[in-house]
Short mmCIF file of C-alpha atoms and ligand atoms in Angstrom, two decimals:
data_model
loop_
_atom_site.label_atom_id
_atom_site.label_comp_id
_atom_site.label_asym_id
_atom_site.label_seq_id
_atom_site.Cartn_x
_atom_site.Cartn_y
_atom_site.Cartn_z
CA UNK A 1 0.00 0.00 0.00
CA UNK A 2 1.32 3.23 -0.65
CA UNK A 3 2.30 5.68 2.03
CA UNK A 4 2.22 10.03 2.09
CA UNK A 5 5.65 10.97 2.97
CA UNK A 6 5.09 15.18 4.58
CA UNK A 7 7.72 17.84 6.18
CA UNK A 8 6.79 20.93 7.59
CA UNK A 9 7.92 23.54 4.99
CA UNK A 10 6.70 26.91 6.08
CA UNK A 11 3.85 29.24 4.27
CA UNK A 12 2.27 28.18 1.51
CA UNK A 13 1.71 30.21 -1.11
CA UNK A 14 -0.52 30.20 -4.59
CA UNK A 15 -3.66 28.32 -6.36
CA UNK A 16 -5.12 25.24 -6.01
CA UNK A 17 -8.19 24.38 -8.59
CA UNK A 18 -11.43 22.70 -6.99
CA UNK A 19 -12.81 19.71 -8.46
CA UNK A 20 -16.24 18.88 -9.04
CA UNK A 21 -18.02 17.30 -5.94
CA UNK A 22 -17.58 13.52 -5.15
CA UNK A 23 -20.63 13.01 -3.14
CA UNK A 24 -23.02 15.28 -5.97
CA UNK A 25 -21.19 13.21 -8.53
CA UNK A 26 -22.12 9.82 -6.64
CA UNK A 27 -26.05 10.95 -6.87
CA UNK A 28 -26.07 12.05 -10.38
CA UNK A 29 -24.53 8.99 -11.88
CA UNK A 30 -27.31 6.68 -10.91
CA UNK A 31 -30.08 9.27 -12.49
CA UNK A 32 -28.73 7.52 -15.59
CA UNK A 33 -30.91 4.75 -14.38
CA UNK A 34 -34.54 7.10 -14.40
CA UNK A 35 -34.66 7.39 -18.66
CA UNK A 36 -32.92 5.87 -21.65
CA UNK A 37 -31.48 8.68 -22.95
CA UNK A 38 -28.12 9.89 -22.70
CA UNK A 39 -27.07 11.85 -19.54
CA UNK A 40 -23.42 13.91 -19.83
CA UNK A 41 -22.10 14.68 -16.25
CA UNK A 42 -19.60 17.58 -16.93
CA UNK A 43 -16.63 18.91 -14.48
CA UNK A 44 -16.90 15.47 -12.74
CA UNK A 45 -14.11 14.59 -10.51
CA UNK A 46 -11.40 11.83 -11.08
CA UNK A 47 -11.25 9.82 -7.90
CA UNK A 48 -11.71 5.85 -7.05
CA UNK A 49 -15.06 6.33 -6.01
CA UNK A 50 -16.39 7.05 -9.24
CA UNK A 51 -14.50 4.56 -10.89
CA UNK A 52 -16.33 2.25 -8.25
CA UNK A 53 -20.22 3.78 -8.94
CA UNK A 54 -18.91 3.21 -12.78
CA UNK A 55 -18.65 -0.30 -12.28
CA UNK A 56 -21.80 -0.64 -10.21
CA UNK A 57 -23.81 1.26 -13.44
CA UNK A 58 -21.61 -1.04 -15.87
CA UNK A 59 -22.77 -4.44 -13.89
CA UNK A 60 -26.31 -3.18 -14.02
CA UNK A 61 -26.18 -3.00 -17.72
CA UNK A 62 -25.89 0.49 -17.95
CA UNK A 63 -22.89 2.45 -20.43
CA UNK A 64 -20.44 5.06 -18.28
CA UNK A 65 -18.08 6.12 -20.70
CA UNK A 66 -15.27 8.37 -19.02
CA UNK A 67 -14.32 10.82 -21.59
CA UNK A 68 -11.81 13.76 -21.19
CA UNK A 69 -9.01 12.54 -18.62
CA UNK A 70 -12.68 11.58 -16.95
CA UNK A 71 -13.78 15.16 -16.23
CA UNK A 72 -16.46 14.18 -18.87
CA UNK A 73 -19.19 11.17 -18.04
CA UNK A 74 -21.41 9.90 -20.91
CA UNK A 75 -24.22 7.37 -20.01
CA UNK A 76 -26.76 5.81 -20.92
CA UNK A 77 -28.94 2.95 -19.38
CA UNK A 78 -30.78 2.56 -22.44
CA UNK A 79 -31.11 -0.92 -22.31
CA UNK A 80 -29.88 -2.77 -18.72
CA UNK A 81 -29.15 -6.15 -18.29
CA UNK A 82 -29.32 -6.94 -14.66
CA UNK A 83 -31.52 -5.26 -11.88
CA UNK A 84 -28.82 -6.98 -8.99
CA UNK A 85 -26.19 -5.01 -7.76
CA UNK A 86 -23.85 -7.00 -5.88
CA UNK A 87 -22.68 -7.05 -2.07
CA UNK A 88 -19.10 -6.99 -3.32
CA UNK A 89 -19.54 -3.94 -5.50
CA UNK A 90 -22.17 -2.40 -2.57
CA UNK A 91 -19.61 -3.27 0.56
CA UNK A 92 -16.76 -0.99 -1.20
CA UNK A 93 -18.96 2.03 -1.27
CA UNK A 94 -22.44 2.77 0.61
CA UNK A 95 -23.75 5.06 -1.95
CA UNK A 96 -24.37 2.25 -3.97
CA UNK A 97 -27.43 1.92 -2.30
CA UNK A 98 -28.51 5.26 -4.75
CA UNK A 99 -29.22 2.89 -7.68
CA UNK A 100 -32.40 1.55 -5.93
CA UNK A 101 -34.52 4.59 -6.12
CA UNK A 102 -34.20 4.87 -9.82
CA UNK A 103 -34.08 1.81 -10.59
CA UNK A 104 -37.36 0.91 -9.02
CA UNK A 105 -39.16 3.68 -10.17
CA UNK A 106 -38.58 3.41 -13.94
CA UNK A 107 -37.88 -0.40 -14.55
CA UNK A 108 -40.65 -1.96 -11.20
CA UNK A 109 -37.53 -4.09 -9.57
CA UNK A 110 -34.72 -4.14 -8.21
CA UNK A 111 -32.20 -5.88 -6.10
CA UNK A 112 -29.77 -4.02 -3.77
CA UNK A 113 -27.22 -5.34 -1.21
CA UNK A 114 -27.32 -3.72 2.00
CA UNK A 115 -24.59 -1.68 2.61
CA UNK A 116 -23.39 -2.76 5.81
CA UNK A 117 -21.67 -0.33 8.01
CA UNK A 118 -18.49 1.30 7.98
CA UNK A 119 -15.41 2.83 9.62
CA UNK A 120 -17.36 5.65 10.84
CA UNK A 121 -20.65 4.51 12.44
CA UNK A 122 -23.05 1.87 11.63
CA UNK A 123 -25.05 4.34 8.96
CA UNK A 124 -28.64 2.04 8.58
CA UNK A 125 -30.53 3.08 5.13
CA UNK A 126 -34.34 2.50 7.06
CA UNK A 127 -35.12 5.79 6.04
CA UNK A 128 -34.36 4.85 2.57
CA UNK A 129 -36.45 1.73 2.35
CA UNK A 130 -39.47 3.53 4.43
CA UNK A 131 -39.38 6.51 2.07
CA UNK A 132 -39.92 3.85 -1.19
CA UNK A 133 -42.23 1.67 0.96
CA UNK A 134 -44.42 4.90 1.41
CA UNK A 135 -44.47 5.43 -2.38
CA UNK A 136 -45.81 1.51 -2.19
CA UNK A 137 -42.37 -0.36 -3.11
CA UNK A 138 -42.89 -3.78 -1.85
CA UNK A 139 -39.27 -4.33 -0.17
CA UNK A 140 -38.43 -7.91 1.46
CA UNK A 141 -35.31 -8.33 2.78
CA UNK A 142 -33.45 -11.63 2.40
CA UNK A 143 -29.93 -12.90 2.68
CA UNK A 144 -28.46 -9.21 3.12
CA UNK A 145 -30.34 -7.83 0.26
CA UNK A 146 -33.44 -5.75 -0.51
CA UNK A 147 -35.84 -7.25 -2.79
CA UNK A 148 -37.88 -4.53 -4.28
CA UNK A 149 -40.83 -4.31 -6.31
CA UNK A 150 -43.09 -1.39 -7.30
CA UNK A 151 -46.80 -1.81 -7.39
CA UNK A 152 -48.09 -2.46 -10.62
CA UNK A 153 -48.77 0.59 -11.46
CA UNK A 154 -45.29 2.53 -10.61
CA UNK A 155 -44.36 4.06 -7.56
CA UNK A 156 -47.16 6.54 -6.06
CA UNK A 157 -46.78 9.86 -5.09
CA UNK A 158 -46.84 10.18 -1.18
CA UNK A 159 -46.20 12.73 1.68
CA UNK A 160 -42.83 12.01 3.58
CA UNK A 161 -41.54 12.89 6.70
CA UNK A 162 -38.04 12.02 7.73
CA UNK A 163 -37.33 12.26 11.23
CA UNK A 164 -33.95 12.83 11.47
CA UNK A 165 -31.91 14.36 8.05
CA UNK A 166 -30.55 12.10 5.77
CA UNK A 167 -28.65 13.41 3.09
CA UNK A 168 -28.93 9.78 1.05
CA UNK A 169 -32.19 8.99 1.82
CA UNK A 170 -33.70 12.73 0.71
CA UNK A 171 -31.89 11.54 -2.86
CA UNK A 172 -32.68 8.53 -3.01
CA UNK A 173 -36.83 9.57 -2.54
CA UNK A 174 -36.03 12.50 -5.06
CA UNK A 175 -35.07 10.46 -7.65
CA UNK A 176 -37.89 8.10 -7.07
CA UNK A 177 -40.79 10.48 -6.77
CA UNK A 178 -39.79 12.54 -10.51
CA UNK A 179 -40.99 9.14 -11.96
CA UNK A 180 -43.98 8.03 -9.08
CA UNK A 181 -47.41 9.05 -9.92
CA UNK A 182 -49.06 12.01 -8.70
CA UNK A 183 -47.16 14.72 -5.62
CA UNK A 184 -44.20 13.54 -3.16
CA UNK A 185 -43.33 16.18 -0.41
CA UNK A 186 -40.38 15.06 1.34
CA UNK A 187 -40.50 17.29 4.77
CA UNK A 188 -37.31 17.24 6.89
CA UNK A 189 -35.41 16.73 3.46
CA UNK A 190 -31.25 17.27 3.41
CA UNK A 191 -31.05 20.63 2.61
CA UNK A 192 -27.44 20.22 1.14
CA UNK A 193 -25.55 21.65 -2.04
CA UNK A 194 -25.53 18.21 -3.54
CA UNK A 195 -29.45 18.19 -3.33
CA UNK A 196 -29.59 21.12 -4.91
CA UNK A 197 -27.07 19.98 -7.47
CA UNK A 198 -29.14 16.75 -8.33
CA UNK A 199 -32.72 18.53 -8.31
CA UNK A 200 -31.12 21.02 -11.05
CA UNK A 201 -29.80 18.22 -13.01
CA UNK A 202 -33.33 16.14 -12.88
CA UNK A 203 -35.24 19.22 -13.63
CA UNK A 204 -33.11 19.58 -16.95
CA UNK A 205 -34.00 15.73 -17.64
CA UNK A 206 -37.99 17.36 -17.41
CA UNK A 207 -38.27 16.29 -13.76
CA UNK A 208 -40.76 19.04 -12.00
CA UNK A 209 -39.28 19.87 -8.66
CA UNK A 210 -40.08 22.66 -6.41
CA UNK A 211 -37.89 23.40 -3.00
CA UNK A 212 -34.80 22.23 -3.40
CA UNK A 213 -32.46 23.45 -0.49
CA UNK A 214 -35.09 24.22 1.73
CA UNK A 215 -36.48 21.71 4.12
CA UNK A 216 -39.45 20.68 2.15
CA UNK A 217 -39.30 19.14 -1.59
CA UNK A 218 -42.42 19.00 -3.84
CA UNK A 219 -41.85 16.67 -6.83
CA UNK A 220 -44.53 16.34 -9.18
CA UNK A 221 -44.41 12.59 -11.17
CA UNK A 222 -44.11 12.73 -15.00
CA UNK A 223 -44.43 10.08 -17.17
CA UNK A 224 -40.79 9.64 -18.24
CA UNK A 225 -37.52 11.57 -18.04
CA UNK A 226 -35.20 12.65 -20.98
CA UNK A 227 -31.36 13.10 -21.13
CA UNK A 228 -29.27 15.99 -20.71
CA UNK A 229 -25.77 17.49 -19.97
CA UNK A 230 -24.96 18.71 -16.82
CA UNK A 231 -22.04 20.26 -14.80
CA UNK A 232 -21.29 18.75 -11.32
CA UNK A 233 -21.30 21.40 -8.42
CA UNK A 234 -18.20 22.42 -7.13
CA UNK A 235 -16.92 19.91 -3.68
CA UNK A 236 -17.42 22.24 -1.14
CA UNK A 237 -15.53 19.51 1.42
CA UNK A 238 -12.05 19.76 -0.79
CA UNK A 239 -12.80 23.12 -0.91
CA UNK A 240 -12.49 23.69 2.68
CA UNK A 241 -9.94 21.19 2.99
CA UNK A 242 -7.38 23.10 1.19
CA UNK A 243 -8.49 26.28 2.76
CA UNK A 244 -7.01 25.14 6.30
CA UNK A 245 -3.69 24.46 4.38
CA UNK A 246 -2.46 28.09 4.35
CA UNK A 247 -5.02 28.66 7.93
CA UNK A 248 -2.22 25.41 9.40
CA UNK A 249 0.68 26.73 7.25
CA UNK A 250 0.32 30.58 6.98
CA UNK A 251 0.38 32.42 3.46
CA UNK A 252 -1.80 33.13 1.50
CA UNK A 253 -3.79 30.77 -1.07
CA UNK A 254 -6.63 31.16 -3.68
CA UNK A 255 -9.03 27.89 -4.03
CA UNK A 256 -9.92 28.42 -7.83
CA UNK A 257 -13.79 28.10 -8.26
CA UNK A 258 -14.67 28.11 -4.33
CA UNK A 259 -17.83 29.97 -3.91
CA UNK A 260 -18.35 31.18 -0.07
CA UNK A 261 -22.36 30.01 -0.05
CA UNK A 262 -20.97 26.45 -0.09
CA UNK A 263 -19.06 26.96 2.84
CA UNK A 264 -20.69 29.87 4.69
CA UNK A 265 -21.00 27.86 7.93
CA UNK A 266 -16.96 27.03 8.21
CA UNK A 267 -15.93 30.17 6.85
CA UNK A 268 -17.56 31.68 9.95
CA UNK A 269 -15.63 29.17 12.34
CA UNK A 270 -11.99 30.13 10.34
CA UNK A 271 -12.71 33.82 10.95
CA UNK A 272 -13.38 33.32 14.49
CA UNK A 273 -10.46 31.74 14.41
CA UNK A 274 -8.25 34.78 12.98
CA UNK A 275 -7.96 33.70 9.42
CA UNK A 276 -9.22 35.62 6.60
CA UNK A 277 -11.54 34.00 3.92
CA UNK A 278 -12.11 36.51 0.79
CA UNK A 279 -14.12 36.03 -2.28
CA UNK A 280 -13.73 36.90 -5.51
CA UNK A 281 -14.92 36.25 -9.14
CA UNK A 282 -11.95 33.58 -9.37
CA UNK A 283 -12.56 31.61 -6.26
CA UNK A 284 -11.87 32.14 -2.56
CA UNK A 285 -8.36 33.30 -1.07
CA UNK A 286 -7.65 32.57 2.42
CA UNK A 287 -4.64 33.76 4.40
CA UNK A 288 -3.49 33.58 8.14
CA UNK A 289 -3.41 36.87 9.98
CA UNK A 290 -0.39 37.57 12.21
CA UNK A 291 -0.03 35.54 15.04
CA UNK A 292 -1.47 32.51 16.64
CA UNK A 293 -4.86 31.39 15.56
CA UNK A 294 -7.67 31.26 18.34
CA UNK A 295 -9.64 28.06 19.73
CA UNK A 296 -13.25 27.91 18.26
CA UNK A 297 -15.94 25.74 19.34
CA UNK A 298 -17.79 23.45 16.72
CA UNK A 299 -20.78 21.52 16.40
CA UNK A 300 -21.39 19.50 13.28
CA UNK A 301 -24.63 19.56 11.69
CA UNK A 302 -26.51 19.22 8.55
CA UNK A 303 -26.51 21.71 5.80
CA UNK A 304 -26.24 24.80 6.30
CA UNK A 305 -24.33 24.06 9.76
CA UNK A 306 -20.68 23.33 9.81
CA UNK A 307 -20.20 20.04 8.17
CA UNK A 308 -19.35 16.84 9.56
CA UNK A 309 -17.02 16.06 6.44
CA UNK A 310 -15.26 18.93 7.60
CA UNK A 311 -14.71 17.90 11.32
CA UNK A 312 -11.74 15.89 10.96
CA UNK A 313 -10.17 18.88 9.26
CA UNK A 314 -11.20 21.35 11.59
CA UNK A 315 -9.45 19.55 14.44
CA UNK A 316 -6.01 19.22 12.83
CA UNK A 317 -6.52 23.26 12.66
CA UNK A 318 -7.35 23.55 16.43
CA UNK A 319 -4.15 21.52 17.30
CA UNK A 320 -1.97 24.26 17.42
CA UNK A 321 -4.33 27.12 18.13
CA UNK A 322 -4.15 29.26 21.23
CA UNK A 323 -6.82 27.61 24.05
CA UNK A 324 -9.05 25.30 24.14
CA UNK A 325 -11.57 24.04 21.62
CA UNK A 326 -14.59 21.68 21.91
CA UNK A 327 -15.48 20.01 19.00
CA UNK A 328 -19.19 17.90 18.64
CA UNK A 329 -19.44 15.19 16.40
CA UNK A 330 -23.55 15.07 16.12
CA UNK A 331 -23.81 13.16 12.83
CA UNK A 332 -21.64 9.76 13.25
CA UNK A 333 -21.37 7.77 16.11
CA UNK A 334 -17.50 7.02 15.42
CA UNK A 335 -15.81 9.80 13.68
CA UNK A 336 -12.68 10.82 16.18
CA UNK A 337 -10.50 8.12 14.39
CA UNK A 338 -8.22 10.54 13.79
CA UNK A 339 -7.65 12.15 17.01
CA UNK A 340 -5.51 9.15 18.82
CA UNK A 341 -3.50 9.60 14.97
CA UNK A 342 -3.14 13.32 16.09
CA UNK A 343 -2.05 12.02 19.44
CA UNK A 344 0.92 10.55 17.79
CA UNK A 345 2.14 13.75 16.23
CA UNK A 346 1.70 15.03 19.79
CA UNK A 347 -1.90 17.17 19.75
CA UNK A 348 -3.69 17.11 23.41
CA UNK A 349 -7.24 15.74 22.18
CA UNK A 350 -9.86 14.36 25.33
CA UNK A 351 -12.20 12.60 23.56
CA UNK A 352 -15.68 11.57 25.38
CA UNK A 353 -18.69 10.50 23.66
CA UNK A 354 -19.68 12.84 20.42
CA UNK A 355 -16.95 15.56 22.38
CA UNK A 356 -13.60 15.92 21.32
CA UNK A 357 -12.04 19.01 23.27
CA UNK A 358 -8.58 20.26 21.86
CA UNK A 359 -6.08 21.95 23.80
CA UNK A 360 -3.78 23.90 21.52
CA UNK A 361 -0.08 23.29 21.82
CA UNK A 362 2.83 25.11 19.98
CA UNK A 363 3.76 23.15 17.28
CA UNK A 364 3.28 19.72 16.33
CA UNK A 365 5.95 16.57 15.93
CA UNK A 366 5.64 14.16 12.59
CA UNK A 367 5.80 10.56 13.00
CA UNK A 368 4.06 8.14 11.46
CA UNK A 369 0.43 8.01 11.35
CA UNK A 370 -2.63 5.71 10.02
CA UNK A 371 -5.30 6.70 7.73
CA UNK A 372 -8.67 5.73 8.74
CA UNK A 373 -11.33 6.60 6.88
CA UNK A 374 -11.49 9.57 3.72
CA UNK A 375 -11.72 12.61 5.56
CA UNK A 376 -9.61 11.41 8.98
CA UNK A 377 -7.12 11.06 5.88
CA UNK A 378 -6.17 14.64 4.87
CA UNK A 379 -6.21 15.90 8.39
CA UNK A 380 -3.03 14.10 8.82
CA UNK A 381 -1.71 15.53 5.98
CA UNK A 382 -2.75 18.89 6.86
CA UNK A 383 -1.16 18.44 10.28
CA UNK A 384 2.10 16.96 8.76
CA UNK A 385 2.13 20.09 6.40
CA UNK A 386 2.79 22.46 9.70
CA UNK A 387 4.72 19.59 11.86
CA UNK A 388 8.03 19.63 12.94
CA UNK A 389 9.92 17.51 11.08
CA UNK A 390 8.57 14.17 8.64
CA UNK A 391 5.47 12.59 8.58
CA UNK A 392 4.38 9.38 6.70
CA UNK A 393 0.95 8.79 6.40
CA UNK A 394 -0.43 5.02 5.66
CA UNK A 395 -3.03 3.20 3.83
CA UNK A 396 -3.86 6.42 1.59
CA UNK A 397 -5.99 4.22 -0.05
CA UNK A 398 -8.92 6.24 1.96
CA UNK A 399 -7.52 9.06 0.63
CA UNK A 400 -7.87 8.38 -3.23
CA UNK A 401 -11.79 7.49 -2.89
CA UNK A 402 -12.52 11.90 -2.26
CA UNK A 403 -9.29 14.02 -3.23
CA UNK A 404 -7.50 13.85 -6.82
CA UNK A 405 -4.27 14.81 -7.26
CA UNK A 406 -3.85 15.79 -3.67
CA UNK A 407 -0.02 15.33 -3.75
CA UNK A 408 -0.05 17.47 -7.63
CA UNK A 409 -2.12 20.37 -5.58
CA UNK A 410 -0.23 21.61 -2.32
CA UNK A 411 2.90 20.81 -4.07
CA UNK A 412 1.98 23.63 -6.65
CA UNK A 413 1.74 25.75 -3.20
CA UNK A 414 5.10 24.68 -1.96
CA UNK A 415 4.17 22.25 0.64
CA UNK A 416 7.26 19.31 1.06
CA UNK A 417 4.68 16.57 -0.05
CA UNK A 418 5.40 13.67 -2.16
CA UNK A 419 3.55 9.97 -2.37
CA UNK A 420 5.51 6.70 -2.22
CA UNK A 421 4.65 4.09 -4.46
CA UNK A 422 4.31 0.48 -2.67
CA UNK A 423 7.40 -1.63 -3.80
CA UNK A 424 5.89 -4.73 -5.39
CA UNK A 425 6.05 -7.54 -3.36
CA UNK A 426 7.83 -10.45 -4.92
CA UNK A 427 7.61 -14.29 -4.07
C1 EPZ B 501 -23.70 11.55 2.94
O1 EPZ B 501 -23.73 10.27 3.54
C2 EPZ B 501 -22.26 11.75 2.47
N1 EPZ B 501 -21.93 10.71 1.50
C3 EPZ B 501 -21.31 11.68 3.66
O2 EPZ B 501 -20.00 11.97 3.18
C4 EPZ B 501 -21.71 12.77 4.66
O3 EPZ B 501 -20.88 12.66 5.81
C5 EPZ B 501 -23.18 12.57 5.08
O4 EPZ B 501 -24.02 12.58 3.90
C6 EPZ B 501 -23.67 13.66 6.02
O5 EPZ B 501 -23.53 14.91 5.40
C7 EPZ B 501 -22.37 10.83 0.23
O6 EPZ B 501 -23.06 11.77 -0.13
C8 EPZ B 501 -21.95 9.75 -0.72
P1 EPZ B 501 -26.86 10.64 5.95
P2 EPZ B 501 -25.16 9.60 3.93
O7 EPZ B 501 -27.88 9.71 5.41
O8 EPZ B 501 -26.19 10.00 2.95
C9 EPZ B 501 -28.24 8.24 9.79
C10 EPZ B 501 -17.71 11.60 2.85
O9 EPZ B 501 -16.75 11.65 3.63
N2 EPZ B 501 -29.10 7.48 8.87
O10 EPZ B 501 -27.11 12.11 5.84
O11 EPZ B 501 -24.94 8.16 4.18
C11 EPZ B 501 -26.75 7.99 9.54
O12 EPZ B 501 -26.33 6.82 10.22
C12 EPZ B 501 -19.00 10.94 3.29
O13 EPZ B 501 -17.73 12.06 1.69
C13 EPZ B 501 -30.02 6.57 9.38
O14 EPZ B 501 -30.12 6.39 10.59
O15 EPZ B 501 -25.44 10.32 5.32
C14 EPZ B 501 -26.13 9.24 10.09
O16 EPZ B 501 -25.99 9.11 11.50
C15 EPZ B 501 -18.90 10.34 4.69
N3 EPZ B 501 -30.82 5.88 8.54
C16 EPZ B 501 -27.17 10.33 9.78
O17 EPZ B 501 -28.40 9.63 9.53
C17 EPZ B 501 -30.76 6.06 7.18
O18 EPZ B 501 -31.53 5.41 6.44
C18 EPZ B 501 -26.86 11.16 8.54
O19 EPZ B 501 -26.58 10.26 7.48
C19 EPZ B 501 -29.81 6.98 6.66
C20 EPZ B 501 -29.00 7.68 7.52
#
């Protein structure tokens, strides 16, 4: 497995160009599934993730051709072959579970594995299933998958309220109710960017959509859904990852194509925190102020709050600030896997229960650390970028599923990055 090899190397200074977002990218692809005509997913980024939902589509039947060093998708699920998608495609990546929706609403069936749970909490999909069943799916679950079948009319319109937010679950009853007959309102829906991105995208395929990015979503049915060509939104999560290179570092650095509404929550927490966040037609420059930075308190929470897929981040920023911070975890159940990683580089993290409170030392010590899950990932790195001396980060496998190019991009700001290949083992 290859490792992240890091040394502290002062300011960093220049550009670093935003990719198109992984988790709006992993919602659009499966729309394929809700017409047979061709949908073109511009700006798309180029990480493992996709490559993964690609096969998925591909195994269903369905065409993904990756066009354009990939920033380009073309597919089509004119005609699909299979209505299974496997537990060994499904176990690598839980947004799998976003080809059921469609699927059962244009084609009647399908057959889903069940996710299963992951590094970072054990992440159910019951909303998912009791946002179809209330549009009359029949589901049955057997052997670890969900057998699903429409009534014989199609999917009916039907009035949903989620109790808690689920960012999957709002998509996965989106795509579903442009094809179910008569009105869906999803109440308590994810109010998130990606949403937005995807309702744009199915209202350009002739979906009819009213709400998106508020807390209620009125979709009224149509018959059927035609193709079209659409740009994915920009990731507001590698967005603000690279933002707290320069806020660790110091200098100054622009984020090419970073728009401040996608990140008007964090942006908040970073100026608190003494580091300045500008916008301008080009993107969003951030630089550290003289000095220290200050301790801010965070609590994670959906869209438009500061983002969970930020929190792992956030913390390798608090490390070194001046005080104490108190960061709450309110989405996942196990998403500190980084902080006893931190530990090793010497931060001072208590950790109890969904509370993680930081107390800022002076300057951090590499060593080696573990990778844990995507985002746990690049907080290492961002806390190697400032440490004294060399870190090595392992098992950046995590790392390839949500950032491209990441060693490519804060090199180009002067960071003392580089990634070592894995020597191939010989018998
Ligand atoms: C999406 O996951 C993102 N993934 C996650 O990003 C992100 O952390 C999360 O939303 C929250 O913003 C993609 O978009 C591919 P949820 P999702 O349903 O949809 C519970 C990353 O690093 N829940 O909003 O799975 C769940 O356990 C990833 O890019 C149920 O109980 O998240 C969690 O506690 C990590 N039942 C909470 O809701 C359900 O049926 C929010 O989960 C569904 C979710």
């Amino acid at each position: 497995m290859d490792t992240i090899l890091v040394r502290g190397n002062g300011p960093l200074n220049g550009e670093i160009p935003i990719a198109g977002a992984k988790n709006a990218c992993l919602t659009l692809m499966p729309a394929t599934l809700l017409t047979d005509q061709p949908l073109t997913l511009t700006n798309a980024p180029r990480l493992s993730d996709i490559r993964t939902m690609t096969a998925l589509l591909g195994s269903l039947g369905a065409e993904v051709a990756s066009l354009q060093d990939g920033q380009v998708l073309a597919l089509s699920s004119h005609d699909l072959t299979s209505h299974t998608a496997d537990y060994d495609i499904v176990r690598k990546m839980r947004a799998s579970i976003l080809v059921l929706g469609p699927m059962l609403a244009r084609d009647g069936h399908a057959i889903v594995s069940l996710p299963g749970g992951c590094a970072i909490g054990a992440r159910p999909v019951d909303l998912h299933l009791r946002a179809l069943q209330a549009m009359g799916a029949d589901l049955d679950l057997r052997e670890g998958y969900v057998h699903a079948k429409a009534p014989a009319g199609g999917l009916r319109g039907a009035v949903i309220e989620f109790p808690i937010v689920s960012v999957g679950a709002t998509e996965n009853a989106l795509m579903a109710a442009t094809l179910a007959r008569g009105t869906t309102v999803l109440k308590n829906a994810a109010r998130e960017p990606e949403i937005v991105d995807l309702a744009h995208c199915l209202r350009r395929m002739g979906a009819r959509i009213d709400g998106e990015g508020t807390s209620t979503i009125t979709i009224e049915g149509v018959d059927r859904l035609g193709g079209a060509t659409h740009p994915v939104v920009t990731d507001r999560i590698e967005l603000g990852t690279y933002m707290l290179a320069p806020a660790i570092c110091g200098g100054t650095v622009t984020c090419l194509g970073g728009r401040i509404d996608l990140v008007h929550a964090f942006s908040e927490k970073l100026d608190e925190a003494g580091i300045s966040v500008t916008e301008d037609a080009r993107g969003l420059t951030v630089s550290r102020k003289n000095g220290r930075i200050r301790a801010v308190d965070v609590v994670t929470e959906p869209f438009p709050g500061f983002p969970t897929d930020l929190q792992a981040q956030m913390m390798a920023l608090m490390c070194t600030a001046e005080g104490v911070s108190d960061l709450e975890e309110t989405i996942f159940e196990n998403r500190f896997m980084h902080a006893p990683e931190l530990a090793r580089m010497g931060a001072r993290i208590d950790v109890h229960g969904g509370h993680a409170r930081v107390s800022g030392v002076d300057r951090l010590k590499g060593a080696p650390v573990m990778a844990t899950d995507l985002r746990a990932s690049v907080s290492l790195i961002l806390a190697g970028l400032a440490a004294e001396g060399e870190t090595v980060v392992s098992r950046v496998y995590h790392l390839d599923r949500g950032y491209e190019k990441v060693v490519r991009k804060l090199r180009g700001v002067g960071a003392d990055i580089e990634r070592i290949k894995e020597a191939p083992t010989h018998d």
